Tab-separated table of C-alpha atoms and ligand atoms in Angstrom:
chain	number	residue	atom	x	y	z
A	1	MET	CA	-8.246	-11.560	34.743
A	2	ARG	CA	-6.340	-14.376	33.285
A	3	ILE	CA	-5.949	-14.574	28.829
A	4	GLU	CA	-7.214	-17.227	26.546
A	5	VAL	CA	-5.844	-17.399	24.234
A	6	GLY	CA	-7.137	-19.151	20.455
A	7	VAL	CA	-4.117	-18.404	17.046
A	8	LEU	CA	-4.267	-19.730	13.315
A	9	THR	CA	-2.035	-18.681	10.488
A	10	ASP	CA	-3.230	-20.369	6.997
A	11	VAL	CA	-1.280	-20.398	3.366
A	12	GLY	CA	-4.925	-19.332	2.615
A	13	HIS	CA	-5.581	-19.845	-1.286
A	14	VAL	CA	-3.245	-17.976	-3.568
A	15	ARG	CA	-0.196	-17.834	-1.905
A	16	GLU	CA	2.792	-21.021	-2.184
A	17	GLY	CA	4.065	-19.883	1.748
A	18	ASN	CA	3.518	-19.126	4.304
A	19	GLU	CA	5.504	-15.478	5.295
A	20	ASP	CA	3.533	-14.787	7.698
A	21	ALA	CA	4.535	-16.169	11.018
A	22	PHE	CA	3.158	-15.763	15.148
A	23	ALA	CA	4.224	-16.002	18.734
A	24	ILE	CA	2.264	-17.546	22.061
A	25	GLU	CA	4.883	-16.605	24.051
A	26	PRO	CA	2.499	-15.491	27.783
A	27	PRO	CA	2.696	-13.182	28.305
A	28	LEU	CA	3.291	-11.483	24.285
A	29	TYR	CA	1.899	-12.814	21.395
A	30	ALA	CA	2.273	-10.958	18.174
A	31	VAL	CA	1.774	-11.339	14.754
A	32	ALA	CA	4.416	-10.313	11.646
A	33	ASP	CA	4.239	-10.685	8.150
A	34	GLY	CA	7.208	-11.044	5.964
A	35	MET	CA	7.419	-9.527	3.143
A	36	GLY	CA	10.405	-9.641	0.243
A	37	GLY	CA	11.237	-12.803	-2.707
A	38	HIS	CA	11.845	-16.412	-2.857
A	39	ARG	CA	12.575	-17.252	1.201
A	40	GLY	CA	13.045	-13.876	2.052
A	41	GLY	CA	9.371	-13.054	3.445
A	42	GLU	CA	9.471	-16.071	5.676
A	43	VAL	CA	12.625	-15.504	7.106
A	44	ALA	CA	11.673	-12.268	8.574
A	45	SER	CA	8.936	-12.918	10.386
A	46	GLN	CA	10.506	-15.575	11.449
A	47	LEU	CA	12.996	-14.388	12.691
A	48	ALA	CA	12.034	-10.371	13.523
A	49	LEU	CA	9.654	-13.484	15.961
A	50	GLN	CA	12.916	-15.125	17.332
A	51	THR	CA	15.024	-11.802	18.463
A	52	VAL	CA	11.598	-10.930	20.435
A	53	VAL	CA	11.277	-13.747	22.350
A	54	GLU	CA	15.132	-14.087	22.573
A	55	ARG	CA	14.708	-10.859	24.659
A	56	ALA	CA	11.993	-11.176	26.219
A	57	ARG	CA	13.059	-14.812	27.788
A	58	ALA	CA	16.321	-12.656	29.069
A	59	GLY	CA	13.918	-9.841	30.046
A	60	GLU	CA	16.791	-7.214	27.753
A	61	GLY	CA	14.638	-4.208	27.738
A	62	THR	CA	10.956	-3.315	26.924
A	63	LEU	CA	9.050	-4.714	24.574
A	64	ALA	CA	9.740	-1.472	22.321
A	65	ASP	CA	13.501	-1.854	22.610
A	66	GLN	CA	12.962	-6.116	21.758
A	67	VAL	CA	10.922	-5.004	18.794
A	68	ARG	CA	14.641	-2.642	17.930
A	69	ALA	CA	16.349	-5.481	18.134
A	70	ALA	CA	14.121	-7.651	16.244
A	71	ASN	CA	14.579	-4.635	12.858
A	72	ARG	CA	18.305	-5.047	13.767
A	73	ALA	CA	18.189	-8.649	13.612
A	74	VAL	CA	16.754	-8.481	10.164
A	75	PHE	CA	18.184	-6.245	9.096
A	76	ALA	CA	21.725	-6.754	9.213
A	77	ARG	CA	20.342	-10.206	7.593
A	78	SER	CA	18.996	-8.827	4.391
A	79	SER	CA	21.985	-6.750	3.902
A	80	ALA	CA	24.683	-9.846	4.846
A	81	ASP	CA	23.072	-12.421	2.543
A	82	ARG	CA	22.174	-11.458	-0.717
A	83	LYS	CA	19.089	-14.641	-0.572
A	84	VAL	CA	17.481	-12.640	1.728
A	85	MET	CA	18.399	-8.881	0.496
A	86	GLY	CA	15.619	-6.704	0.897
A	87	MET	CA	13.168	-8.844	2.909
A	88	GLY	CA	11.190	-7.094	5.609
A	89	THR	CA	8.132	-7.781	7.982
A	90	THR	CA	5.609	-5.775	9.718
A	91	LEU	CA	5.062	-6.799	13.945
A	92	THR	CA	1.580	-6.313	15.961
A	93	ALA	CA	2.501	-7.357	19.273
A	94	ALA	CA	0.835	-7.288	22.160
A	95	VAL	CA	2.246	-8.039	26.396
A	96	VAL	CA	-0.891	-8.303	28.907
A	97	SER	CA	0.526	-7.083	32.143
A	98	GLY	CA	-1.694	-6.888	34.901
A	99	GLU	CA	-5.265	-5.201	33.513
A	100	THR	CA	-2.677	-4.013	30.897
A	101	ALA	CA	-2.074	-4.661	27.366
A	102	HIS	CA	1.072	-2.994	25.827
A	103	LEU	CA	1.280	-2.967	22.641
A	104	VAL	CA	3.456	-2.486	19.959
A	105	HIS	CA	3.064	-1.756	16.345
A	106	VAL	CA	4.587	-2.039	12.870
A	107	GLY	CA	3.259	-2.072	9.485
A	108	ASP	CA	0.209	-2.777	8.240
A	109	SER	CA	-1.254	-5.661	10.504
A	110	ARG	CA	-3.499	-4.652	13.437
A	111	ALA	CA	-5.001	-4.807	16.845
A	112	TYR	CA	-8.329	-4.569	17.760
A	113	LEU	CA	-10.133	-4.834	20.763
A	114	LEU	CA	-13.907	-5.782	21.191
A	115	ARG	CA	-15.933	-4.754	23.906
A	116	ALA	CA	-18.962	-4.422	25.210
A	117	GLY	CA	-20.519	-4.698	20.783
A	118	ALA	CA	-18.060	-2.425	19.468
A	119	LEU	CA	-15.157	-3.077	17.569
A	120	ARG	CA	-12.156	-1.340	17.588
A	121	GLN	CA	-9.156	-0.984	15.787
A	122	LEU	CA	-6.358	0.147	18.077
A	123	THR	CA	-3.103	0.024	15.073
A	124	ASP	CA	-2.449	2.319	12.236
A	125	ASP	CA	-1.300	0.599	9.220
A	126	HIS	CA	1.698	2.329	8.137
A	127	THR	CA	0.583	2.266	4.545
A	128	LEU	CA	0.874	4.712	1.533
A	129	VAL	CA	-3.114	4.525	1.081
A	130	ASN	CA	-3.615	4.943	4.997
A	131	ARG	CA	-2.316	8.455	4.719
A	132	MET	CA	-4.032	9.302	1.460
A	133	ILE	CA	-6.914	8.462	3.429
A	134	LYS	CA	-5.691	10.633	6.028
A	135	THR	CA	-4.576	13.575	3.852
A	136	GLY	CA	-8.098	13.501	2.088
A	137	GLU	CA	-6.693	11.836	-1.618
A	138	ILE	CA	-8.989	8.752	-1.187
A	139	THR	CA	-11.849	7.866	0.692
A	140	GLU	CA	-11.247	4.376	2.408
A	141	ARG	CA	-13.471	2.710	-0.314
A	142	GLU	CA	-10.712	3.225	-2.930
A	143	ALA	CA	-8.120	1.954	-0.368
A	144	ALA	CA	-9.211	-0.502	-0.616
A	145	ILE	CA	-9.004	-1.423	-4.126
A	146	HIS	CA	-6.104	0.899	-4.196
A	147	PRO	CA	-3.157	-0.630	-7.321
A	148	HIS	CA	-0.777	-0.524	-3.978
A	149	ARG	CA	-3.216	-0.255	-1.357
A	150	ASN	CA	0.115	-2.956	0.070
A	151	VAL	CA	3.180	-0.167	0.374
A	152	LEU	CA	4.222	-0.201	3.176
A	153	LEU	CA	5.590	3.271	4.794
A	154	ARG	CA	7.540	1.720	7.285
A	155	SER	CA	8.527	-2.200	7.932
A	156	LEU	CA	11.928	-3.556	10.313
A	157	GLY	CA	14.628	-4.914	8.838
A	158	THR	CA	14.494	-2.265	5.538
A	159	ASP	CA	16.164	0.518	7.538
A	160	PRO	CA	18.921	-0.090	10.354
A	161	GLU	CA	16.687	2.261	12.474
A	162	ILE	CA	12.741	2.106	12.896
A	163	ALA	CA	10.067	4.031	14.749
A	164	VAL	CA	7.980	1.709	16.177
A	165	ASP	CA	4.567	3.408	17.346
A	166	GLU	CA	3.718	2.068	21.107
A	167	GLN	CA	0.392	1.527	23.296
A	168	ASP	CA	-0.895	1.371	26.239
A	169	VAL	CA	-4.905	-0.204	27.037
A	170	GLY	CA	-6.334	-0.430	29.833
A	171	LEU	CA	-8.386	-3.817	29.899
A	172	LEU	CA	-12.155	-4.951	30.934
A	173	GLU	CA	-12.574	-8.775	31.853
A	174	GLY	CA	-15.253	-9.491	28.851
A	175	ASP	CA	-12.334	-7.791	26.525
A	176	ARG	CA	-11.328	-9.841	23.337
A	177	LEU	CA	-8.166	-8.525	21.459
A	178	LEU	CA	-7.859	-10.090	18.734
A	179	LEU	CA	-3.988	-10.065	16.094
A	180	CYS	CA	-4.053	-10.050	12.838
A	181	SER	CA	-1.716	-9.958	8.781
A	182	ASP	CA	-3.927	-8.074	6.541
A	183	GLY	CA	-4.885	-11.648	4.931
A	184	LEU	CA	-7.322	-11.688	6.942
A	185	THR	CA	-8.617	-7.876	6.976
A	186	GLY	CA	-7.758	-7.340	3.785
A	187	MET	CA	-10.219	-10.077	2.745
A	188	ILE	CA	-13.334	-10.153	4.898
A	189	THR	CA	-14.801	-5.852	6.613
A	190	GLU	CA	-14.755	-5.792	10.147
A	191	ASP	CA	-18.270	-5.830	9.844
A	192	GLN	CA	-17.946	-9.019	8.945
A	193	ILE	CA	-15.036	-9.724	11.215
A	194	GLN	CA	-16.892	-8.805	14.282
A	195	ALA	CA	-19.746	-10.898	13.699
A	196	ILE	CA	-17.577	-13.744	14.286
A	197	LEU	CA	-15.579	-12.519	17.384
A	198	GLU	CA	-19.269	-11.627	19.111
A	199	ALA	CA	-20.705	-15.489	17.013
A	200	THR	CA	-18.046	-17.309	18.825
A	201	PRO	CA	-17.053	-17.641	22.353
A	202	GLN	CA	-14.743	-19.692	22.512
A	203	PRO	CA	-11.088	-18.218	21.199
A	204	GLN	CA	-9.550	-21.309	19.239
A	205	ASP	CA	-12.916	-21.534	17.072
A	206	ALA	CA	-13.138	-17.302	16.714
A	207	ALA	CA	-9.144	-17.470	15.447
A	208	GLU	CA	-10.811	-20.545	12.986
A	209	ARG	CA	-13.920	-19.140	12.180
A	210	LEU	CA	-11.567	-16.312	10.908
A	211	VAL	CA	-9.317	-18.319	8.996
A	212	LYS	CA	-11.965	-20.036	7.463
A	213	ALA	CA	-13.945	-17.185	6.333
A	214	ALA	CA	-11.124	-15.076	4.696
A	215	ASN	CA	-10.115	-18.701	2.857
A	216	GLY	CA	-13.644	-18.210	1.837
A	217	ALA	CA	-13.298	-14.798	0.654
A	218	GLY	CA	-10.781	-16.069	-1.997
A	219	GLY	CA	-7.502	-15.750	0.605
A	220	VAL	CA	-5.378	-14.167	-1.681
A	221	ASP	CA	-3.054	-13.565	1.211
A	222	ASN	CA	-2.092	-15.177	4.014
A	223	ILE	CA	-3.763	-15.398	7.248
A	224	THR	CA	-3.238	-15.039	10.861
A	225	VAL	CA	-4.973	-14.506	13.466
A	226	ILE	CA	-4.551	-14.621	17.313
A	227	VAL	CA	-7.884	-13.943	19.846
A	228	LEU	CA	-6.982	-13.252	22.975
A	229	ASP	CA	-10.129	-12.940	25.800
A	230	VAL	CA	-10.294	-11.799	28.588
A	231	LEU	CA	-10.949	-13.619	31.805
A	232	PRO	CA	-12.262	-13.168	35.133
A	233	GLY	CA	-9.234	-15.561	37.611
A	234	ASP	CA	-5.077	-15.499	37.887
A	235	ASP	CA	-3.909	-18.120	35.704
A	236	VAL	CA	-3.137	-17.275	31.999
A	237	GLU	CA	-4.201	-20.802	30.316
A	238	PRO	CA	-1.386	-21.818	27.869
A	239	PRO	CA	-3.059	-22.663	24.651
A	240	ASP	CA	-4.364	-26.223	24.208
A	241	PRO	CA	-2.201	-27.888	21.430
A	242	SER	CA	-4.780	-30.005	20.281
A	243	ARG	CA	-7.252	-27.531	19.188
A	244	GLY	CA	-4.710	-26.431	16.639
A	245	GLY	CA	-2.656	-23.330	18.873
A	246	VAL	CA	1.265	-23.558	19.095
A	247	THR	CA	3.008	-21.860	20.655
A	248	ALA	CA	6.149	-20.946	18.361
A	249	ALA	CA	8.807	-22.008	19.541
A	250	PRO	CA	11.735	-19.522	17.965
A	251	ALA	CA	13.893	-21.758	15.745
A	252	ALA	CA	16.859	-23.308	17.415
A	253	GLY	CA	19.857	-23.364	15.563
A	254	ALA	CA	19.663	-20.006	13.082
A	255	PRO	CA	21.459	-20.825	10.163
A	256	VAL	CA	25.441	-19.610	10.448
A	257	VAL	CA	25.602	-16.093	8.580
A	258	THR	CA	29.218	-14.455	7.288
A	259	GLU	CA	29.736	-11.220	7.734
A	260	PRO	CA	31.201	-9.030	6.029
A	261	SER	CA	33.544	-6.700	7.555
A	262	GLU	CA	31.537	-3.411	8.209
A	263	GLU	CA	33.170	-1.505	5.136
A	264	ARG	CA	32.061	-3.164	2.501
A	265	ARG	CA	29.103	-3.686	4.153
A	266	MET	CA	28.489	0.438	4.923
A	267	ARG	CA	29.238	0.698	0.442
A	268	LYS	CA	26.822	-2.055	0.086
A	269	ARG	CA	24.085	0.296	2.174
A	270	ARG	CA	25.065	3.288	0.410
A	271	TRP	CA	25.527	2.008	-2.552
A	272	VAL	CA	21.371	0.370	-1.210
A	273	ARG	CA	20.442	4.025	-0.682
A	274	ALA	CA	21.057	5.520	-3.785
A	275	ALA	CA	19.261	3.000	-5.985
A	276	VAL	CA	16.307	3.081	-3.961
A	277	ILE	CA	16.291	6.580	-3.797
A	278	VAL	CA	17.139	6.071	-8.209
A	279	VAL	CA	14.163	4.069	-8.576
A	280	GLY	CA	12.077	6.805	-6.220
A	281	VAL	CA	12.874	8.767	-8.614
A	282	LEU	CA	12.251	7.655	-11.868
A	283	LEU	CA	8.420	5.717	-10.844
A	284	ALA	CA	7.583	9.247	-9.959
A	285	ILE	CA	8.348	10.634	-13.726
A	286	ALA	CA	6.661	7.207	-15.156
A	287	VAL	CA	3.199	8.444	-13.126
A	288	ALA	CA	3.906	11.951	-13.991
A	289	ASP	CA	4.538	11.539	-17.436
A	290	THR	CA	1.537	8.467	-18.053
A	291	ALA	CA	-0.905	11.176	-15.888
A	292	LEU	CA	0.447	14.082	-18.531
A	293	ARG	CA	-0.156	11.848	-21.150
A	294	ALA	CA	-3.977	10.677	-19.981
A	295	TRP	CA	-4.669	14.429	-19.230
A	296	LEU	CA	-3.466	15.373	-23.138
A	297	GLU	CA	-5.460	13.101	-24.750
A	298	THR	CA	-8.476	15.017	-22.989
A	299	ARG	CA	-7.449	17.978	-24.600
A	300	TRP	CA	-8.507	19.567	-28.187
A	301	TYR	CA	-7.483	22.353	-30.387
A	302	VAL	CA	-7.825	23.027	-34.123
A	303	GLY	CA	-4.819	24.934	-34.974
A	304	VAL	CA	-2.824	24.467	-38.684
A	305	ALA	CA	-1.038	22.092	-40.026
A	306	ASN	CA	0.988	22.294	-43.643
A	307	GLU	CA	-1.041	25.589	-44.038
A	308	HIS	CA	-4.209	23.902	-43.895
A	309	VAL	CA	-6.798	24.628	-40.688
A	310	ALA	CA	-6.451	21.178	-38.346
A	311	ILE	CA	-7.307	19.544	-35.141
A	312	TYR	CA	-5.011	18.255	-32.529
A	313	GLN	CA	-5.423	16.346	-29.704
A	314	GLY	CA	-3.243	17.812	-27.162
A	315	ILE	CA	-2.122	21.378	-25.812
A	316	PRO	CA	-0.522	23.737	-28.361
A	317	ALA	CA	2.720	23.858	-26.185
A	318	ASP	CA	5.982	22.261	-26.011
A	319	VAL	CA	8.120	21.298	-23.661
A	320	PHE	CA	11.552	21.280	-23.627
A	321	GLY	CA	11.368	20.784	-26.952
A	322	PHE	CA	8.238	18.112	-26.633
A	323	GLN	CA	5.274	18.814	-28.613
A	324	LEU	CA	2.033	18.058	-26.252
A	325	SER	CA	-0.343	17.373	-29.061
A	326	HIS	CA	-0.426	16.128	-32.479
A	327	VAL	CA	-2.430	16.189	-35.677
A	328	VAL	CA	-4.868	14.160	-35.102
A	329	GLU	CA	-7.148	15.818	-39.210
A	330	GLN	CA	-5.412	17.381	-41.345
A	331	THR	CA	-8.204	19.896	-43.704
A	332	ASP	CA	-8.614	21.351	-46.940
A	333	ILE	CA	-9.349	24.264	-45.686
A	334	PRO	CA	-5.763	27.182	-46.636
A	335	ALA	CA	-4.928	28.653	-43.284
A	336	ALA	CA	-4.460	31.768	-44.889
A	337	ASP	CA	-8.222	31.918	-45.656
A	338	ALA	CA	-9.493	31.251	-42.415
A	339	ILE	CA	-7.184	33.437	-40.662
A	340	ALA	CA	-8.310	37.133	-42.439
A	341	LEU	CA	-11.507	35.717	-41.445
A	342	PRO	CA	-12.780	37.957	-38.090
A	343	PHE	CA	-12.707	35.342	-35.524
A	344	TYR	CA	-9.995	32.968	-36.759
A	345	ALA	CA	-6.584	35.152	-36.164
A	346	GLY	CA	-5.542	33.593	-33.381
A	347	LEU	CA	-5.559	29.952	-35.394
A	348	ARG	CA	-1.958	29.685	-35.495
A	349	GLN	CA	-1.250	29.614	-32.390
A	350	GLY	CA	-4.128	26.966	-31.729
A	351	ILE	CA	-8.363	27.254	-30.388
A	352	ASN	CA	-9.247	25.078	-28.072
A	353	VAL	CA	-12.329	22.969	-27.482
A	354	ASP	CA	-13.949	20.276	-25.771
A	355	THR	CA	-14.212	17.318	-27.126
A	356	ARG	CA	-13.064	16.127	-30.667
A	357	HIS	CA	-16.866	16.459	-31.812
A	358	ASP	CA	-16.541	20.066	-30.438
A	359	ALA	CA	-13.406	20.849	-33.463
A	360	ASP	CA	-15.424	19.269	-35.779
A	361	VAL	CA	-18.510	21.850	-35.238
A	362	ARG	CA	-15.770	24.365	-35.574
A	363	VAL	CA	-14.222	22.793	-38.589
A	364	GLN	CA	-18.042	23.606	-39.803
A	365	GLN	CA	-17.912	26.505	-38.404
A	366	ILE	CA	-14.704	27.987	-39.987
A	367	ARG	CA	-16.441	26.853	-42.993
A	368	SER	CA	-19.679	27.790	-43.217
A	369	ASP	CA	-18.086	31.321	-42.615
A	370	LEU	CA	-15.511	30.886	-45.162
A	371	GLN	CA	-17.922	30.669	-48.095
A	372	LYS	CA	-20.358	33.116	-46.846
A	373	ALA	CA	-17.612	35.757	-47.347
A	374	LYS	CA	-16.829	34.101	-50.455
A	375	ARG	CA	-20.846	34.430	-51.486
A	376	THR	CA	-20.692	38.107	-50.149
A	377	ALA	CA	-17.463	39.087	-52.196
A	378	GLY	CA	-19.235	37.994	-55.597
A	379	ALA	CA	-22.493	39.703	-54.224
A	380	ALA	CA	-20.674	42.741	-53.616
A	381	PRO	CA	-20.244	44.947	-56.282
B	401	MN	MN1	0.131	-10.502	3.619
């Protein structure tokens, strides 16, 4: 069998630069989606692919070894160069040999297989929302609009060591493999992707139509698409540059990086670790605090303020001295009178009600019970 390739990367309609990158180095095909301020994302995705391509050309190790080397290269650059500190990249790559595609994957770019009328996602997104879907916390629908849908749990270059997903996929003639960045899958549905792939026989046309559809849906991110057709025959056909398929040659003459002393680097690394932990803890507190406040706003009770019956929002408790409620309305009903009634002995501890309206009803009840009690007392001899 032979492979025919279509490829296109596009900045999209919103981003200023294209931080995606791809490599077509038969039998190696890869996409990378970089992230990190300023030029960080661009540097990360290109450096990662450049490292993989160089190692592949030199025949050094397996594809996963090459990806781990790319991780170390991006991490080293990120640690050494303040301008690209904290950068990272996804990487999804396939090496086709014989009748097998060997896939490696880190991040939220994806590989799909179109076979016999079905489109199957081969890779697993290393994202927070994907984990939340798996634990049943949210649905796929909710994930698509989740505010943290871009949070990656794994990416190249952010840690000195990385776990790389690997799998072998047996290929059949007529199969179509798709490698793409989330600028495609974040904009159009899998049904739309499948419809375009099925309606477009030429792989380069398919890549172009997919990018066009993502842009048509908003193009809020960089979009990169590689379409690999598995065809009968022996020749591995290189992509045709006249049709937009470009072989990404590794950038010549990478910028010279001055390496700080090992000790300084370790110190910096420890400092970064500590900072990450502190930020994580602060975020967790902020999230918990926001959730608690939102919940407290839904709680109501009737209690005592300044020796008068009052309506509170929150719960009648305090945590480490922090009041979890506040007075919304103080009535003119003396607390002592209400507490003397048969049903309101617990007023000082707070009587829980479901809504603000229920609180008003409860206050009205106290008022009318008091009047009744007075009338009864007046009528008594
Ligand atoms: Mn992206």
